[in-house]
PDB file of C-alpha atoms in Angstrom:
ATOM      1  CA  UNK D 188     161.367  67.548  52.306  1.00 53.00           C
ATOM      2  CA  UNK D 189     162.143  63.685  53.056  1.00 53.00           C
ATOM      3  CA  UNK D 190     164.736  64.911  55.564  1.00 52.00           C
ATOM      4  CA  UNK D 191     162.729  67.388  57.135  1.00 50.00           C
ATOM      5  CA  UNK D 192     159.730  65.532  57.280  1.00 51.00           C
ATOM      6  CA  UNK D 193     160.105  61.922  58.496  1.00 50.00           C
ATOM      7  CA  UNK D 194     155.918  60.712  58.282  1.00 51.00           C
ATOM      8  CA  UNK D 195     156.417  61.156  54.789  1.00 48.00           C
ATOM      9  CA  UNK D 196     158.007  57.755  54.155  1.00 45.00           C
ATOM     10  CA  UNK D 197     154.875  56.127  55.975  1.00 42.00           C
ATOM     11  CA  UNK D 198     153.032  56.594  59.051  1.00 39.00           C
ATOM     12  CA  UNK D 199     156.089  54.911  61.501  1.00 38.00           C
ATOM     13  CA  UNK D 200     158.257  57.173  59.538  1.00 40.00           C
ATOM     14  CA  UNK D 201     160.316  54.382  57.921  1.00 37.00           C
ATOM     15  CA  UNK D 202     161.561  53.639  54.858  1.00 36.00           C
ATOM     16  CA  UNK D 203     160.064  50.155  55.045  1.00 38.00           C
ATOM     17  CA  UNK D 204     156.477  50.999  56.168  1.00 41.00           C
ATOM     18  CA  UNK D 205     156.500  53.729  53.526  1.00 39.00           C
ATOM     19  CA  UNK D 206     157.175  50.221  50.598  1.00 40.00           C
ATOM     20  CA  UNK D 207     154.864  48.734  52.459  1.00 42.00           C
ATOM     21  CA  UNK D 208     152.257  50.819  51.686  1.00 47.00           C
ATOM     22  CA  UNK D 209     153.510  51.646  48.179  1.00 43.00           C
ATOM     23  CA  UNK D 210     152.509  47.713  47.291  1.00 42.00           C
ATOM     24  CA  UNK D 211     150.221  46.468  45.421  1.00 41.00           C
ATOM     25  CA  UNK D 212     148.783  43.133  46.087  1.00 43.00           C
ATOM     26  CA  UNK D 213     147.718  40.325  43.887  1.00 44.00           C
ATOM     27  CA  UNK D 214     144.019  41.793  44.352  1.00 42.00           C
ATOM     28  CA  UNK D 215     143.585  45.200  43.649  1.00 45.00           C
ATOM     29  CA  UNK D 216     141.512  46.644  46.134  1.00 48.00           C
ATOM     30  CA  UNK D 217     140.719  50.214  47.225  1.00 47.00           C
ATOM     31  CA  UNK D 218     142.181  51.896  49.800  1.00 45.00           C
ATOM     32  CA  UNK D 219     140.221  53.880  52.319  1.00 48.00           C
ATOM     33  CA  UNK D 220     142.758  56.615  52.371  1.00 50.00           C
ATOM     34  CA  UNK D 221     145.189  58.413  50.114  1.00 47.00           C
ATOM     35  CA  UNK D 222     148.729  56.645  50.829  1.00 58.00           C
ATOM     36  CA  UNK D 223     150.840  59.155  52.846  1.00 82.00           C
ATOM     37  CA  UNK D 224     153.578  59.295  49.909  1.00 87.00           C
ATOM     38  CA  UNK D 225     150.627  60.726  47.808  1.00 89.00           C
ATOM     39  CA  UNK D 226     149.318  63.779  50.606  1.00 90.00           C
ATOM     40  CA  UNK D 227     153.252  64.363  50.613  1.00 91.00           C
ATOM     41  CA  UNK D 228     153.797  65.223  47.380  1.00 93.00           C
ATOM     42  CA  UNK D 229     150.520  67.263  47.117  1.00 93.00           C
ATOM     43  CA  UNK D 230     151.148  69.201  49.989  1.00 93.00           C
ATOM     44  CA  UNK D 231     155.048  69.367  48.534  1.00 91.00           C
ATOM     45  CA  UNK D 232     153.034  70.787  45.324  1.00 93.00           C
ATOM     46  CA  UNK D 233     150.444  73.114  47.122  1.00 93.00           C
ATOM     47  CA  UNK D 234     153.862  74.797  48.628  1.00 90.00           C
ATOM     48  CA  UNK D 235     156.321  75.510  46.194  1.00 88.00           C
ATOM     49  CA  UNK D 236     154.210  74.966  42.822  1.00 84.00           C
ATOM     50  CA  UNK D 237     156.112  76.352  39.521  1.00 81.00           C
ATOM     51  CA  UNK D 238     155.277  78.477  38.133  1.00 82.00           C
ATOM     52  CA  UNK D 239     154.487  81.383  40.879  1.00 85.00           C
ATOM     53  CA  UNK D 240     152.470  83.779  37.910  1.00 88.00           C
ATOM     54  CA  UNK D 241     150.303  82.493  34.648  1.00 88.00           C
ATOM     55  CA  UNK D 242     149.405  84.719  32.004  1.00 89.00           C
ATOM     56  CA  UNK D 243     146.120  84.154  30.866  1.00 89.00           C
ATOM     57  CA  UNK D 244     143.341  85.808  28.289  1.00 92.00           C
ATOM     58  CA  UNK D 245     139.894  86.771  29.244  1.00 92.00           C
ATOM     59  CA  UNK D 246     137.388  84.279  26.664  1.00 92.00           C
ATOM     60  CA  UNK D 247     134.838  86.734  27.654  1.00 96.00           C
ATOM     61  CA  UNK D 248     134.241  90.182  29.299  1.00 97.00           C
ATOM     62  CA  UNK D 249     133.249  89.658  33.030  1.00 93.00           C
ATOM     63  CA  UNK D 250     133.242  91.846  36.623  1.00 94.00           C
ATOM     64  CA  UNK D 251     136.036  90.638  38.864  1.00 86.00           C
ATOM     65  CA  UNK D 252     134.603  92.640  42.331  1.00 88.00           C
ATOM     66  CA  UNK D 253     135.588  96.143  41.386  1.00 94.00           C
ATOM     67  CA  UNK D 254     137.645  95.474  38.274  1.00 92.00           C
ATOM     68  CA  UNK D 255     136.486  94.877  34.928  1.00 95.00           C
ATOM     69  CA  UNK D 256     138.068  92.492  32.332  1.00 95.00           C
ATOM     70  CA  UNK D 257     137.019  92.801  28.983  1.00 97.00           C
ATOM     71  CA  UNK D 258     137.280  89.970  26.483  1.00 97.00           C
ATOM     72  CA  UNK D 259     140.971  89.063  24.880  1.00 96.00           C
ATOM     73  CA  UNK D 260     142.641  91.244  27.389  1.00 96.00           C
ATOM     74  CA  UNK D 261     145.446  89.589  29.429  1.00 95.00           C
ATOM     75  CA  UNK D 262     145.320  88.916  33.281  1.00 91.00           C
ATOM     76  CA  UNK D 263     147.986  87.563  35.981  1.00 92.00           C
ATOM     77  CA  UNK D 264     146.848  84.420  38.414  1.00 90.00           C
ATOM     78  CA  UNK D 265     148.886  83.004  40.644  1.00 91.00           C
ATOM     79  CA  UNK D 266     148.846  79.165  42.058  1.00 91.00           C
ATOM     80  CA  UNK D 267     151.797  80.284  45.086  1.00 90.00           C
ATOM     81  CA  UNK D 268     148.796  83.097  46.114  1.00 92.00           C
ATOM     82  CA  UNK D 269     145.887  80.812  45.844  1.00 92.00           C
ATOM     83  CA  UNK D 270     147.532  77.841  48.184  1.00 93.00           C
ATOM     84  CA  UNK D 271     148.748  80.872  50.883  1.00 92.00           C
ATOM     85  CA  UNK D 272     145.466  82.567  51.180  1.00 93.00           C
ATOM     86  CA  UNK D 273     143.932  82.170  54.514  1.00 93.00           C
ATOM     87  CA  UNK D 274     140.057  82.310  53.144  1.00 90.00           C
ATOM     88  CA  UNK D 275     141.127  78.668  51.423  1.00 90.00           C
ATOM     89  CA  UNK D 276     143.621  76.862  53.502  1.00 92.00           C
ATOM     90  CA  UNK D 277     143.710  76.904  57.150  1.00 90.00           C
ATOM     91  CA  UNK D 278     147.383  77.682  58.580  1.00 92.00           C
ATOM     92  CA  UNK D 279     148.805  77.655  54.396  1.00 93.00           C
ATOM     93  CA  UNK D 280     152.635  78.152  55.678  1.00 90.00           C
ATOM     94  CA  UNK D 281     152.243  75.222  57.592  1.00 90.00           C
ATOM     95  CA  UNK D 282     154.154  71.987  55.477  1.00 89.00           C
ATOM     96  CA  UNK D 283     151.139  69.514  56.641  1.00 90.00           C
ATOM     97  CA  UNK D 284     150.421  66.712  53.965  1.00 91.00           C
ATOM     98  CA  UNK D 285     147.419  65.243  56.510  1.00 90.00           C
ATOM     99  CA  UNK D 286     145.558  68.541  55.341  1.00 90.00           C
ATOM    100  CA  UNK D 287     144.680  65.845  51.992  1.00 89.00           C
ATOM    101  CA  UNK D 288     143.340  63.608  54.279  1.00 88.00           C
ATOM    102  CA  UNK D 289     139.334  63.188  53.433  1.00 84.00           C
ATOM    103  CA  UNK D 290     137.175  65.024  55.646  1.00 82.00           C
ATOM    104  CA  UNK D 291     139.710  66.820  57.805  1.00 84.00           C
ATOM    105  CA  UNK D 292     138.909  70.069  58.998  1.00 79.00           C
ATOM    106  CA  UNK D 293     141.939  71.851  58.540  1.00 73.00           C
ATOM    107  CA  UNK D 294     141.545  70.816  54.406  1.00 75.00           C
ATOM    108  CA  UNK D 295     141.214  72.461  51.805  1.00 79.00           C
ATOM    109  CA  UNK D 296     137.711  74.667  51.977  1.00 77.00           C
ATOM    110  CA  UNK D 297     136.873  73.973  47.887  1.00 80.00           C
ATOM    111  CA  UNK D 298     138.582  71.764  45.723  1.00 78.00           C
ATOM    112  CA  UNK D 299     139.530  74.426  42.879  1.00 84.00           C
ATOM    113  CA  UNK D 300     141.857  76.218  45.222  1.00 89.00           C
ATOM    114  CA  UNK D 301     144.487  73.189  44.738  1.00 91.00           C
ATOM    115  CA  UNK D 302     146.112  74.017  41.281  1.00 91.00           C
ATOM    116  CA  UNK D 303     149.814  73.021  41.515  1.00 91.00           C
ATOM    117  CA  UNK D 304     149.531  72.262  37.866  1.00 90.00           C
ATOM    118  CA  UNK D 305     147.226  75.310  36.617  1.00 86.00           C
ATOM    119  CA  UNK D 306     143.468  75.639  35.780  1.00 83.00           C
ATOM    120  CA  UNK D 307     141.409  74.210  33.020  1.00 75.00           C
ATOM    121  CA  UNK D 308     141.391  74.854  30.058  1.00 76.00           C
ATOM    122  CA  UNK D 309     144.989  74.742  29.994  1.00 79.00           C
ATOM    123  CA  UNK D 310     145.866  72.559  33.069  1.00 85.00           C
ATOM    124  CA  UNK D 311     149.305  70.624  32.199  1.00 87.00           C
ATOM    125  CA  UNK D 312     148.065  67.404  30.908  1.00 90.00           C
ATOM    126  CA  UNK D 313     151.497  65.881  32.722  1.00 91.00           C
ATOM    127  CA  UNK D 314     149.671  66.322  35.956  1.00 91.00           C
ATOM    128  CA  UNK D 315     149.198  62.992  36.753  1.00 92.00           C
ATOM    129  CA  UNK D 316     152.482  61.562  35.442  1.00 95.00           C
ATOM    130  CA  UNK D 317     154.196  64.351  36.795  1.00 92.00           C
ATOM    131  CA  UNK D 318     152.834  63.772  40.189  1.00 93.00           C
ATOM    132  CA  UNK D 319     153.327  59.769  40.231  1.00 93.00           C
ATOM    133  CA  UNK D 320     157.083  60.446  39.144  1.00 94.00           C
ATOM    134  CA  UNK D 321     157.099  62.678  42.543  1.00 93.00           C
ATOM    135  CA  UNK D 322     155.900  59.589  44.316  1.00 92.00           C
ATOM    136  CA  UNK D 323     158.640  57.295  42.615  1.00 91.00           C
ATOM    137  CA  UNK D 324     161.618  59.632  43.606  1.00 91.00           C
ATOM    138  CA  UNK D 325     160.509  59.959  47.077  1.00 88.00           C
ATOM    139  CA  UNK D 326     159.865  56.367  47.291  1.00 86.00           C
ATOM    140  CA  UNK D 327     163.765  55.797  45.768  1.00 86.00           C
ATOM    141  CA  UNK D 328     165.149  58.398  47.847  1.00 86.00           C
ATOM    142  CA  UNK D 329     163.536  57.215  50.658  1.00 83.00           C
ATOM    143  CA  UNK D 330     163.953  53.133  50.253  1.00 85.00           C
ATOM    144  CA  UNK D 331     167.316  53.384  48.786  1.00 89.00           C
ATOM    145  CA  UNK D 332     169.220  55.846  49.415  1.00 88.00           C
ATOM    146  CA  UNK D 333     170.215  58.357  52.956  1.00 86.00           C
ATOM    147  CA  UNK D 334     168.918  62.036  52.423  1.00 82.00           C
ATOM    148  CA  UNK D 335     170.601  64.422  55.333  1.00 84.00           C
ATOM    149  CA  UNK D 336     170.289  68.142  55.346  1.00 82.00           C
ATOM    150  CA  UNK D 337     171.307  69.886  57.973  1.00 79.00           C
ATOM    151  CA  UNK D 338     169.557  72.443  59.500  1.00 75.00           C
ATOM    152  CA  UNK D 339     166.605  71.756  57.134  1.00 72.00           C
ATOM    153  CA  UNK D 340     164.282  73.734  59.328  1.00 73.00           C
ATOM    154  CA  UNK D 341     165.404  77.131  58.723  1.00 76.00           C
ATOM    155  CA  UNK D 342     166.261  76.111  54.829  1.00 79.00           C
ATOM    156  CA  UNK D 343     164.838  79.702  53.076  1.00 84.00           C
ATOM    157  CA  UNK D 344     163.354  79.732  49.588  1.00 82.00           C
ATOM    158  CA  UNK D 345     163.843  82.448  46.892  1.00 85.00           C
ATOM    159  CA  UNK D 346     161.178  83.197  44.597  1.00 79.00           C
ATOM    160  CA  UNK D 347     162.165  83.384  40.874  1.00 80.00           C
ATOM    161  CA  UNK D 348     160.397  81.405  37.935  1.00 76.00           C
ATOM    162  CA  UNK D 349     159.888  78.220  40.350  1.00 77.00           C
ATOM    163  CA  UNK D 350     160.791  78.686  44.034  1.00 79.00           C
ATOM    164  CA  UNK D 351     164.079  77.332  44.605  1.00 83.00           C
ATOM    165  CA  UNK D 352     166.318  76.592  47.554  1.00 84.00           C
ATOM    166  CA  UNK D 353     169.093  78.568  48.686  1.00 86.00           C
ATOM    167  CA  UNK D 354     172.416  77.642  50.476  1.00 81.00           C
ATOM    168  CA  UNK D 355     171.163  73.723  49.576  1.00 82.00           C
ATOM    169  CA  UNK D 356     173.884  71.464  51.197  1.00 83.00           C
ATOM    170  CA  UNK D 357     172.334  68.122  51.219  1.00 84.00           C
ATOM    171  CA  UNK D 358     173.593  64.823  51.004  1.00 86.00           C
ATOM    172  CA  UNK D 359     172.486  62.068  49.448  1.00 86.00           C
ATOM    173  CA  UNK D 360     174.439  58.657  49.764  1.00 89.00           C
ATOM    174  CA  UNK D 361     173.333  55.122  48.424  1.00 89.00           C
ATOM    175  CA  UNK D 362     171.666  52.959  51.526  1.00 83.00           C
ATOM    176  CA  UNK D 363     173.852  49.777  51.873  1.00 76.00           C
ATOM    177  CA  UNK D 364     171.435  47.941  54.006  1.00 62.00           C
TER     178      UNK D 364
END
């Protein structure tokens, strides 16, 4: 996503704006927005989130429209459905990390429709981690090393336990500069 998405190493689209934002200073202050590294890996997240299907267990018996679940029995949910469905996320097959941006009206329409990383009770508790260690690797990929892969824009993703690539023939070299 680095190659095919140049804004996402800062809002010049180079590597050195993107560390430059990535800094802290000696006084921590708070910043008005999210950095762009950060909307990047959400909206890297809201697209291609593993796993595509939970299992979960009713805790009690409740109406679901016209389908009743009765306590202990097991449902499906899907994250992949929930960040494509057009009643929560304006054009969702759209790679657009600004969507994070606060008050933007093309945002998410209710926060609990972003669950890369499940739903509570049983949300990873790696979330954060996880998602910070996104935000290092982009920031290393895109500070010190070249990403190039060609044809990038018609790249198509299969669907198995995570979606994953196919025909992925990138290259990544060490940046000598």
């Amino acid at each position: 996503m680095c190659a095919a998405w140049p804004p996402a190493i800062g809002n010049s689209g180079s590597p050195a704006s993107w560390a430059a934002s990535t800094r802290s200073s000696s006084a921590p202050r708070r910043p008005r927005r999210r950095p762009s590294p950060h909307r990047f890996v959400k909206e890297v997240l809201r697209m291609w989130s593993p796993p595509l299907i939970l299992v979960r267990r009713a805790r009690a018996s409740f109406d679901l429209g016209t389908t009743r679940l009765e306590k202990a029995q097991n449902y499906l949910v899907s994250p992949h459905m929930i960040h494509r469905d057009h009643r929560y996320w304006q054009q969702p097959d759209t790679f657009d990390p600004d969507r994070f941006l606060p008050g933007v009206p093309h945002g998410p329409t209710d926060r609990s429709c972003y669950v890369p990383f499940g739903w509570a009770p049983k949300k990873c508790i790696g979330n954060d981690i996880g998602t910070t260690q996104l935000m290092g690797l982009c920031y290393l990929i895109c500070t010190r090393y070249r990403l190039s892969v060609p044809n990038s824009d018609t790249l198509p993703m299969a669907c198995r336990f995570a979606p994953v690539p196919q025909r992925f023939n990138g290259r990544l070299a060490l940046a000598w500069n």
